[in-house]
Coordinates of N, CA and C in Angstrom, one line a residue:
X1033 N -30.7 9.0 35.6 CA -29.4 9.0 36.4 C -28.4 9.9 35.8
X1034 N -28.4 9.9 34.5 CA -27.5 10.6 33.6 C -27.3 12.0 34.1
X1035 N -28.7 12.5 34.6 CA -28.9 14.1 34.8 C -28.6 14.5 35.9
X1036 N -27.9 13.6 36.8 CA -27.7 13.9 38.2 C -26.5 14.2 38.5
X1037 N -25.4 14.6 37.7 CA -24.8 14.7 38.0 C -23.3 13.5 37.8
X1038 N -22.0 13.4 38.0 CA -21.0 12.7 37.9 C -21.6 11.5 38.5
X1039 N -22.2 11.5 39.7 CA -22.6 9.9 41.1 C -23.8 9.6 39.9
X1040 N -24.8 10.1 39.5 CA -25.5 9.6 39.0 C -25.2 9.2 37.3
X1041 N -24.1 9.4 36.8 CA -23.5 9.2 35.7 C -22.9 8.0 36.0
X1042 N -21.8 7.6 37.1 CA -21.7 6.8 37.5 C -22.0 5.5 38.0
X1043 N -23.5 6.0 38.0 CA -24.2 4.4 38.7 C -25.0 4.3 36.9
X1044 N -24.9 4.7 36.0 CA -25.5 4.5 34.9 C -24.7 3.6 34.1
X1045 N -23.1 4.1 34.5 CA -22.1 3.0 33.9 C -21.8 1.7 34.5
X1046 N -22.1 1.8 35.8 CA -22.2 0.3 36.8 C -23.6 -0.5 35.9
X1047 N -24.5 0.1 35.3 CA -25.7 -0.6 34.9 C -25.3 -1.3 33.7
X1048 N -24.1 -0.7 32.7 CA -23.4 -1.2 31.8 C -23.4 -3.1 32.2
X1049 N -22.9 -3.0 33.0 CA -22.4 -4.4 33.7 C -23.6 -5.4 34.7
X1050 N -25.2 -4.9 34.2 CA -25.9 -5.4 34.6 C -26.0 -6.7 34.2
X1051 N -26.7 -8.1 34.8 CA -27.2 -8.6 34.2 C -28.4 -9.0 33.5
X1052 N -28.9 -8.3 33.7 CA -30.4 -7.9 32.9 C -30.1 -7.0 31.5
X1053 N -30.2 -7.4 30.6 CA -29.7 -6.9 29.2 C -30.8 -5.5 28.7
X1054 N -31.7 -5.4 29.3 CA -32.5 -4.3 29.3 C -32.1 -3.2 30.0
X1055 N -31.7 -3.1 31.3 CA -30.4 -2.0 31.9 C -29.5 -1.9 31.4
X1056 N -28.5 -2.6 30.8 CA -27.7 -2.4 29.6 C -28.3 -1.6 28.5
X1057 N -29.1 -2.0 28.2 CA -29.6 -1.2 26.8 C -29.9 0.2 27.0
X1058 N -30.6 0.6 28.2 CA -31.4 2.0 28.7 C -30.0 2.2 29.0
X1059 N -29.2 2.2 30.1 CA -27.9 2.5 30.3 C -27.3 3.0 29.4
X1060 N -26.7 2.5 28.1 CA -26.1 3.1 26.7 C -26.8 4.1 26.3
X1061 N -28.3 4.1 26.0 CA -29.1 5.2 25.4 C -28.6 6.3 26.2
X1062 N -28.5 6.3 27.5 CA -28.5 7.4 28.4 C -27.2 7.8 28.1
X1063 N -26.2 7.0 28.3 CA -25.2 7.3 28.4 C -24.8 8.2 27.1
X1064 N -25.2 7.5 26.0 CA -25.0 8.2 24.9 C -25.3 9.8 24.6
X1065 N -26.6 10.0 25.3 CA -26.9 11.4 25.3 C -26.5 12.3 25.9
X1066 N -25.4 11.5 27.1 CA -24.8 12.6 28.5 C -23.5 12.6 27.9
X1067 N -22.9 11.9 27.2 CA -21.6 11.6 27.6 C -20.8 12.4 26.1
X1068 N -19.4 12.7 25.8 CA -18.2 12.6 24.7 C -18.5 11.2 23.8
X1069 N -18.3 11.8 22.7 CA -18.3 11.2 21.8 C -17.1 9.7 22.2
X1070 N -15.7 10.1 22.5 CA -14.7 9.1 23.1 C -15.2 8.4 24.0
X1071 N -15.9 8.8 25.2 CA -16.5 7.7 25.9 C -17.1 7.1 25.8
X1072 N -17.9 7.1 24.6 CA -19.9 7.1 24.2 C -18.6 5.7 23.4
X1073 N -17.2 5.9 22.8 CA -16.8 4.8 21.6 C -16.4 4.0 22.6
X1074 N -15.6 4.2 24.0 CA -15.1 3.4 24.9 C -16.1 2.2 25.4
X1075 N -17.4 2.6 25.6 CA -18.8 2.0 26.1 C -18.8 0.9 24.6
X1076 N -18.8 1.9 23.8 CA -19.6 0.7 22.2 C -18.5 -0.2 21.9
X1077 N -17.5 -0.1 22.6 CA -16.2 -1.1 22.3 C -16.9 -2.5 22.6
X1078 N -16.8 -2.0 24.4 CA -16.7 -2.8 25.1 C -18.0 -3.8 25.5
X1079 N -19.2 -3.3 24.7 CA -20.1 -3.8 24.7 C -20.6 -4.3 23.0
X1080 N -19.4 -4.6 22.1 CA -19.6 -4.9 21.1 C -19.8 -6.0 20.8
X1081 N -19.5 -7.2 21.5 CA -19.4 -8.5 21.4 C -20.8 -9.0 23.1
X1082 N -21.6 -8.3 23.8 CA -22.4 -8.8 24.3 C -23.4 -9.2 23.8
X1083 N -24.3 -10.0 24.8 CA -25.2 -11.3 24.5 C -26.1 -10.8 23.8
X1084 N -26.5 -9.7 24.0 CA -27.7 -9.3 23.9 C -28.1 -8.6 22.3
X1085 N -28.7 -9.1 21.7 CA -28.7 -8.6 19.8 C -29.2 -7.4 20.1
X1086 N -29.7 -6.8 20.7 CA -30.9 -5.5 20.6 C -29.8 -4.5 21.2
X1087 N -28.7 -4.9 22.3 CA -27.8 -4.0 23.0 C -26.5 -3.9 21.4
X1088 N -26.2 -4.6 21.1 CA -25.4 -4.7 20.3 C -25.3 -3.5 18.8
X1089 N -27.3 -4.1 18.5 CA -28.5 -3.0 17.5 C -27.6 -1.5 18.3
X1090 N -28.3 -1.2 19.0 CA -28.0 0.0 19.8 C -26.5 0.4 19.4
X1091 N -25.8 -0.4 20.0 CA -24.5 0.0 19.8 C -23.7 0.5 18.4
X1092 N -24.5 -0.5 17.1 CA -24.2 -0.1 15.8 C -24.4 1.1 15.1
X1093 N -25.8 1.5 15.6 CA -26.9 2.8 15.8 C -25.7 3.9 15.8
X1094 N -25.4 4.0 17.2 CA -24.6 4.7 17.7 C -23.6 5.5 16.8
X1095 N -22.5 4.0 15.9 CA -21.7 4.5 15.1 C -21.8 5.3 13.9
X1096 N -23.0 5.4 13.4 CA -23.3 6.0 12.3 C -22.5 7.6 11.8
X1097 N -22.4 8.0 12.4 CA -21.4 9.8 12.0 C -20.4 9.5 12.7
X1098 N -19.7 8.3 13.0 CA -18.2 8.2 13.2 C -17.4 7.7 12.2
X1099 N -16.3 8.7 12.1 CA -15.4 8.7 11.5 C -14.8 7.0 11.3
X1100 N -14.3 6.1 10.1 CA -14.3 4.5 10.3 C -13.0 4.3 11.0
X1101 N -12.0 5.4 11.0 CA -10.5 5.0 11.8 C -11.2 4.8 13.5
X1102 N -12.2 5.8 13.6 CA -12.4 5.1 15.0 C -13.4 4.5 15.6
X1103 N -13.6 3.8 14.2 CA -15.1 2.9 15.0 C -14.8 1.6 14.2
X1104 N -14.1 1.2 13.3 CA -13.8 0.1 12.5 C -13.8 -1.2 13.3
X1105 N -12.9 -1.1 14.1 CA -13.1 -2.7 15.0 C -13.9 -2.6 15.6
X1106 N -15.1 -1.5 16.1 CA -16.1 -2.3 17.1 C -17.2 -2.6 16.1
X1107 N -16.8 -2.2 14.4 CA -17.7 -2.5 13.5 C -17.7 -4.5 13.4
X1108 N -16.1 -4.4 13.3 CA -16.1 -5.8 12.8 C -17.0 -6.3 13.7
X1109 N -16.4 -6.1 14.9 CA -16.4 -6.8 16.1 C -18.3 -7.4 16.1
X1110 N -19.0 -6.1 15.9 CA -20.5 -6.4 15.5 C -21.1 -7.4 14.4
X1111 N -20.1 -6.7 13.4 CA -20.5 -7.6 12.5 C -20.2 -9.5 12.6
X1112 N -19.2 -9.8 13.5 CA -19.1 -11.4 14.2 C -20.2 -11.3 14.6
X1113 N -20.9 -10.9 15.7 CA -21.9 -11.0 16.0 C -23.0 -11.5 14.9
X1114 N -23.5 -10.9 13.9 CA -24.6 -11.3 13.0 C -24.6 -12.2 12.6
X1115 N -26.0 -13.1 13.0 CA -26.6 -14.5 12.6 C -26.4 -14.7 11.3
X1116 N -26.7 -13.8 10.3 CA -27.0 -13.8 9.0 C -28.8 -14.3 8.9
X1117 N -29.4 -13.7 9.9 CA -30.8 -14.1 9.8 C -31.6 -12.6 10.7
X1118 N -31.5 -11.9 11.3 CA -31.7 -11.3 12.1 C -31.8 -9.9 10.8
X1119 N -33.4 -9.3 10.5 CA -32.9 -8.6 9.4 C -32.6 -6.5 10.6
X1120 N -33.0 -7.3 12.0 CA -33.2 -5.7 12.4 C -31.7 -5.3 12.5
X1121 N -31.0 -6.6 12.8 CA -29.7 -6.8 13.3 C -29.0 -5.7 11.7
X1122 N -29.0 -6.7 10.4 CA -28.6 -6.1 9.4 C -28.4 -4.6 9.2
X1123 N -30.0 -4.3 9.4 CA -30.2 -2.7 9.3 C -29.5 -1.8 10.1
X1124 N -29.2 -2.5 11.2 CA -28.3 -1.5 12.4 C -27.1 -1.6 11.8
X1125 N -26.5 -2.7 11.4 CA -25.1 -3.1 10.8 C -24.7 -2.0 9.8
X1126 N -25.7 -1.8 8.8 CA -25.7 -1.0 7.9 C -25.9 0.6 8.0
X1127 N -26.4 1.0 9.1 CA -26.4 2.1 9.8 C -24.9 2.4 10.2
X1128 N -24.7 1.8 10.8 CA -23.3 1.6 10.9 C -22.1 2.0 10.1
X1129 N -22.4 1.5 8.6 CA -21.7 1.8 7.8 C -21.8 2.6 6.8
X1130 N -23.0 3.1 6.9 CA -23.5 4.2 5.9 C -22.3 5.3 6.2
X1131 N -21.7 5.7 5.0 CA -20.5 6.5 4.8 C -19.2 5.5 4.2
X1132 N -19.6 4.8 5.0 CA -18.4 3.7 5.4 C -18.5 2.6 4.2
X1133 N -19.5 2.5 3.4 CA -19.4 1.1 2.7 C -18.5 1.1 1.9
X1134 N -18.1 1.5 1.2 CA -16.5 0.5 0.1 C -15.3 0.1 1.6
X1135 N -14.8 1.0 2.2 CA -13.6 0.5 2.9 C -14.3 -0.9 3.8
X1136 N -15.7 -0.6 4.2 CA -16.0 -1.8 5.2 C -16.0 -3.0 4.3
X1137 N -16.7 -2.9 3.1 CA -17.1 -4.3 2.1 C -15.8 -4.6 2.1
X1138 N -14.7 -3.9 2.0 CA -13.1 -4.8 1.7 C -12.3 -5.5 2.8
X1139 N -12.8 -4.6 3.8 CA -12.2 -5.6 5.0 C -13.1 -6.6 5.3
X1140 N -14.6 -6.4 5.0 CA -15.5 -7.7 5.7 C -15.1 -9.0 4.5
X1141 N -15.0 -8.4 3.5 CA -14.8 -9.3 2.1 C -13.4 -10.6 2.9
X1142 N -12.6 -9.8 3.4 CA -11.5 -10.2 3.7 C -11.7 -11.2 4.5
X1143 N -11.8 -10.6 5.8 CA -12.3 -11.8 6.5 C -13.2 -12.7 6.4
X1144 N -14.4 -12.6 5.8 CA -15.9 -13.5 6.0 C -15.7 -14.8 4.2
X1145 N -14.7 -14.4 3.3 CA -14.4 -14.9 2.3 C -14.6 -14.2 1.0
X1146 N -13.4 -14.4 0.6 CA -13.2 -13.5 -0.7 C -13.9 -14.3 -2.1
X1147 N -14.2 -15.6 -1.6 CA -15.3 -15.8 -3.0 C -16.1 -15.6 -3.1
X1148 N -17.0 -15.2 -3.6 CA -18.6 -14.5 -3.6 C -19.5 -15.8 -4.0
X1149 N -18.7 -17.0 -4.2 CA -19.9 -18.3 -4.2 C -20.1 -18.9 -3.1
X1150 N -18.9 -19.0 -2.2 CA -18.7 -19.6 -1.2 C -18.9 -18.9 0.0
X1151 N -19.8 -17.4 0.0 CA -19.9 -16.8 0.8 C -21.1 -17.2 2.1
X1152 N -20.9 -17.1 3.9 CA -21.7 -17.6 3.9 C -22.9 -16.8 3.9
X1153 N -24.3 -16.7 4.9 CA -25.2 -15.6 4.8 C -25.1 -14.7 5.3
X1154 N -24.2 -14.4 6.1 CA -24.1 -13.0 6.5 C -22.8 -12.2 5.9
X1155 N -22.3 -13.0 5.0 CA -21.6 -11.9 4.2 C -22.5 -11.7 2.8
X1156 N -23.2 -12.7 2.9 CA -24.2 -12.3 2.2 C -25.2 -11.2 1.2
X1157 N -25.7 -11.4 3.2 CA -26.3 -10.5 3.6 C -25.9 -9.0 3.7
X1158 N -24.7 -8.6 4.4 CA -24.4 -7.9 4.5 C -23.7 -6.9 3.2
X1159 N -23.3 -8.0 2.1 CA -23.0 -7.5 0.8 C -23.9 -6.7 0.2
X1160 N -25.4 -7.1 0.2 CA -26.4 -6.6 -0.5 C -26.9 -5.4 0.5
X1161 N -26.5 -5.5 1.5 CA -27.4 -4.6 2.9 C -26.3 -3.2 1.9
X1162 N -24.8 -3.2 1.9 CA -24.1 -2.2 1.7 C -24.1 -2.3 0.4
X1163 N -24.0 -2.7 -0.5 CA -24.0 -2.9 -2.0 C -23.1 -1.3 -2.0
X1164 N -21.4 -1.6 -2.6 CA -21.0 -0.7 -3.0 C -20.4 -1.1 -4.2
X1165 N -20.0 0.0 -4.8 CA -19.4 0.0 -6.4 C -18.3 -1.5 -6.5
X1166 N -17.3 -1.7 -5.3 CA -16.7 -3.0 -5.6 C -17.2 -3.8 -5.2
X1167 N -18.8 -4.3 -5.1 CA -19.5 -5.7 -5.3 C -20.2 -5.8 -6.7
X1168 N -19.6 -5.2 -7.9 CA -20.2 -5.1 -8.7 C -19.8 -6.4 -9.2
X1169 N -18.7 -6.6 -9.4 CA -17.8 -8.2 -9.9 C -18.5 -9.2 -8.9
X1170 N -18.5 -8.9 -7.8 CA -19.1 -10.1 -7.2 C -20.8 -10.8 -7.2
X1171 N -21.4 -9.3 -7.1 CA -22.8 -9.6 -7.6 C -22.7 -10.2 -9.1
X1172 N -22.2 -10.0 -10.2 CA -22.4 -10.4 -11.5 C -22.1 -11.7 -11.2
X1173 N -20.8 -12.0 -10.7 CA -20.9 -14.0 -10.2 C -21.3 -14.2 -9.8
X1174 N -22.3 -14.0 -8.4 CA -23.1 -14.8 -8.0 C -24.5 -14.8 -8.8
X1175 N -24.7 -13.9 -9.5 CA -25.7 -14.0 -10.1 C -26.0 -14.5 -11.5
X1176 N -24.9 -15.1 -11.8 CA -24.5 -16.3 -13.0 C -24.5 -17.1 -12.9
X1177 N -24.2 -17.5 -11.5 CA -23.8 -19.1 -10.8 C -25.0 -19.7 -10.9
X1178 N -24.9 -20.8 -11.8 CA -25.9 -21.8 -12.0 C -25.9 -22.7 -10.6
X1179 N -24.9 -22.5 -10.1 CA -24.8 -24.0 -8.8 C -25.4 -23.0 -7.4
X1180 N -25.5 -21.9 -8.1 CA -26.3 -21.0 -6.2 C -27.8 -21.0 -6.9
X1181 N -28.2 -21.2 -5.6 CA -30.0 -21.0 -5.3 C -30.7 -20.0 -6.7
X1182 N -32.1 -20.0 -7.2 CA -32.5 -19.0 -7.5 C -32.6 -17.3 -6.7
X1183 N -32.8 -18.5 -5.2 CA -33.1 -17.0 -4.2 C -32.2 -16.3 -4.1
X1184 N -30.3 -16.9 -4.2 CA -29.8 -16.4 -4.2 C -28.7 -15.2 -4.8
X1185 N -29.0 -16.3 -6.2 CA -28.9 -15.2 -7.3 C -29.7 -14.3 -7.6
X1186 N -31.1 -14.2 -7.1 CA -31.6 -13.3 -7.3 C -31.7 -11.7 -6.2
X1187 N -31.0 -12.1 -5.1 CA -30.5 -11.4 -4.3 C -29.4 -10.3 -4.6
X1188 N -28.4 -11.2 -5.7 CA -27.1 -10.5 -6.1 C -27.2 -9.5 -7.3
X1189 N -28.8 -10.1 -8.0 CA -29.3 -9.2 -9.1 C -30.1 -7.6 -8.4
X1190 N -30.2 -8.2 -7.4 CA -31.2 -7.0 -6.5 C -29.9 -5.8 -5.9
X1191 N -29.0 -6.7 -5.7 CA -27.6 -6.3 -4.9 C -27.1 -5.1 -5.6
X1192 N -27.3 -5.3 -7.2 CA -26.5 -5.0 -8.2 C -27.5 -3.8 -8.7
X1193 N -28.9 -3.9 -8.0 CA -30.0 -3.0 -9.2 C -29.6 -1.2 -8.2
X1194 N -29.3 -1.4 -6.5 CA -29.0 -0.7 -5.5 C -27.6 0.4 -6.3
X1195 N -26.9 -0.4 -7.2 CA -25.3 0.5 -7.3 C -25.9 1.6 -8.2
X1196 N -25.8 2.7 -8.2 CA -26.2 3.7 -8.9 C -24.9 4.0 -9.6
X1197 N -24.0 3.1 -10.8 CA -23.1 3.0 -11.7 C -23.4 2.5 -13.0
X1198 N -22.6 3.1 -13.9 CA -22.7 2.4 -14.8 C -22.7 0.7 -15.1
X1199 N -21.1 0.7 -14.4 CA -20.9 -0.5 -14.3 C -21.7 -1.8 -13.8
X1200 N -22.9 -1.3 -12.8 CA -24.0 -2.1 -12.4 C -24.7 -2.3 -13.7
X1201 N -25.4 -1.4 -14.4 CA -26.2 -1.5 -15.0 C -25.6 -2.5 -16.6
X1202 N -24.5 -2.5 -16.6 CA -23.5 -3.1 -17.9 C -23.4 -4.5 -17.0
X1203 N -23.5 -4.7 -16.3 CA -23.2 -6.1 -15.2 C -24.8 -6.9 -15.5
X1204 N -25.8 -6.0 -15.5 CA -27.2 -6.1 -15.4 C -27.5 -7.0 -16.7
X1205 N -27.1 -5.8 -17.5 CA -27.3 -6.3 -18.9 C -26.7 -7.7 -19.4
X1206 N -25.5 -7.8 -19.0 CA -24.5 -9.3 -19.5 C -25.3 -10.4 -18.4
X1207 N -25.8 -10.2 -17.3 CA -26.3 -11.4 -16.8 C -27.6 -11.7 -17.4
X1208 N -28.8 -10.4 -18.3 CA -29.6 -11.2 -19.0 C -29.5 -11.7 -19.8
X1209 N -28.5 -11.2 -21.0 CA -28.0 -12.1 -22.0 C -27.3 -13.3 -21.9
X1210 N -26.6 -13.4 -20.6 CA -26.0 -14.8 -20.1 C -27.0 -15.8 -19.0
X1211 N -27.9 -15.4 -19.2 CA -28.6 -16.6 -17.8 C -30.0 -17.2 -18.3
X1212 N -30.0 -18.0 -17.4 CA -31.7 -18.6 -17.5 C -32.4 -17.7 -17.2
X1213 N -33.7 -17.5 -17.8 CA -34.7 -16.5 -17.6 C -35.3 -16.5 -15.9
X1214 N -34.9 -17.4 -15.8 CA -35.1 -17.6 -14.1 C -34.9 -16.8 -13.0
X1215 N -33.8 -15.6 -13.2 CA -33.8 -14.5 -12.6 C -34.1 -12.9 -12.7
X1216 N -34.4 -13.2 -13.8 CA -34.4 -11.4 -14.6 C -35.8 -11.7 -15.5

């Protein structure tokens, strides 16, 4: 439809609003390839919070080489979306933010909870998915935390092996000397 012209551009964006979440999805692909970068963000706005996980995937896809002043809230907006279980979901999340991870870790940090014990799994998740230089403090606590899971400290040790810093690797070192042999 895309190639047909403005009418056929037009019934591609009516598919937007399909109820069948599979027209939706082919709909955006298309659209994405025909369309400005602005309208291609207007579309990923406004389909950032639908039902559909795979349309949503897509949508995150999308953001990857956008600038974060203009794609930031339809990031968050995605990121509400994530189960904290869904790992294709994560990957797209993270696609998303590749460029983007320190400014995104501080705003997701913000909203999803700024303690890193009390975090739930999709900030988690998403901490370790972006692992940037300022989760180096937070990976080192959760991976000290006697009262979190082995699985999960061992996540924040994994979190922490990703930072290509010094500071990771000094973080690394103080949690073997500080912990049960149980994670390292």
């Amino acid at each position: 439809l895309v190639q047909l012209g403005e009418s056929g551009k037009g019934e591609a964006v009516k598919l937007l609003q399909s109820a069948n979440p599979t027209h939706r999805l082919v709909a955006f692909r298309a659209l994405r390839k025909a369309s400005e970068s602005e309208q291609i963000l207007h579309y990923a706005n406004e389909l950032a919070k639908d039902s559909s996980p795979a349309l949503r995937c897509e949508v995150a896809i999308s953001l990857r080489d956008v600038p974060p002043d203009k794609c930031r809230d339809i990031i968050l907006n995605l990121a509400e979306g994530y189960d904290g279980l869904d790992r294709w979901y994560l990957e797209a999340l993270g696609t998303a933010m590749d460029g983007k991870e320190s400014e995104m870790y501080g705003i997701l940090k913000t909203r999803m909870g700024m303690d890193p014990l009390t975090w739930s799994p999709q900030m988690v998740n998403l901490a370790w998915r972006l692992h940037p230089l300022a989760a180096v403090p937070d990976f080192e606590q959760r991976a000290m935390a006697g009262e979190l899971s082995v699985d999960d400290r061992i996540k924040a040790l994994t979190g922490l092996a990703f930072i290509p810093d010094k500071s990771a690797a000094e973080a690394m070192n103080r949690i073997y000397k500080n912990t049960k042999q149980d994670i390292v």
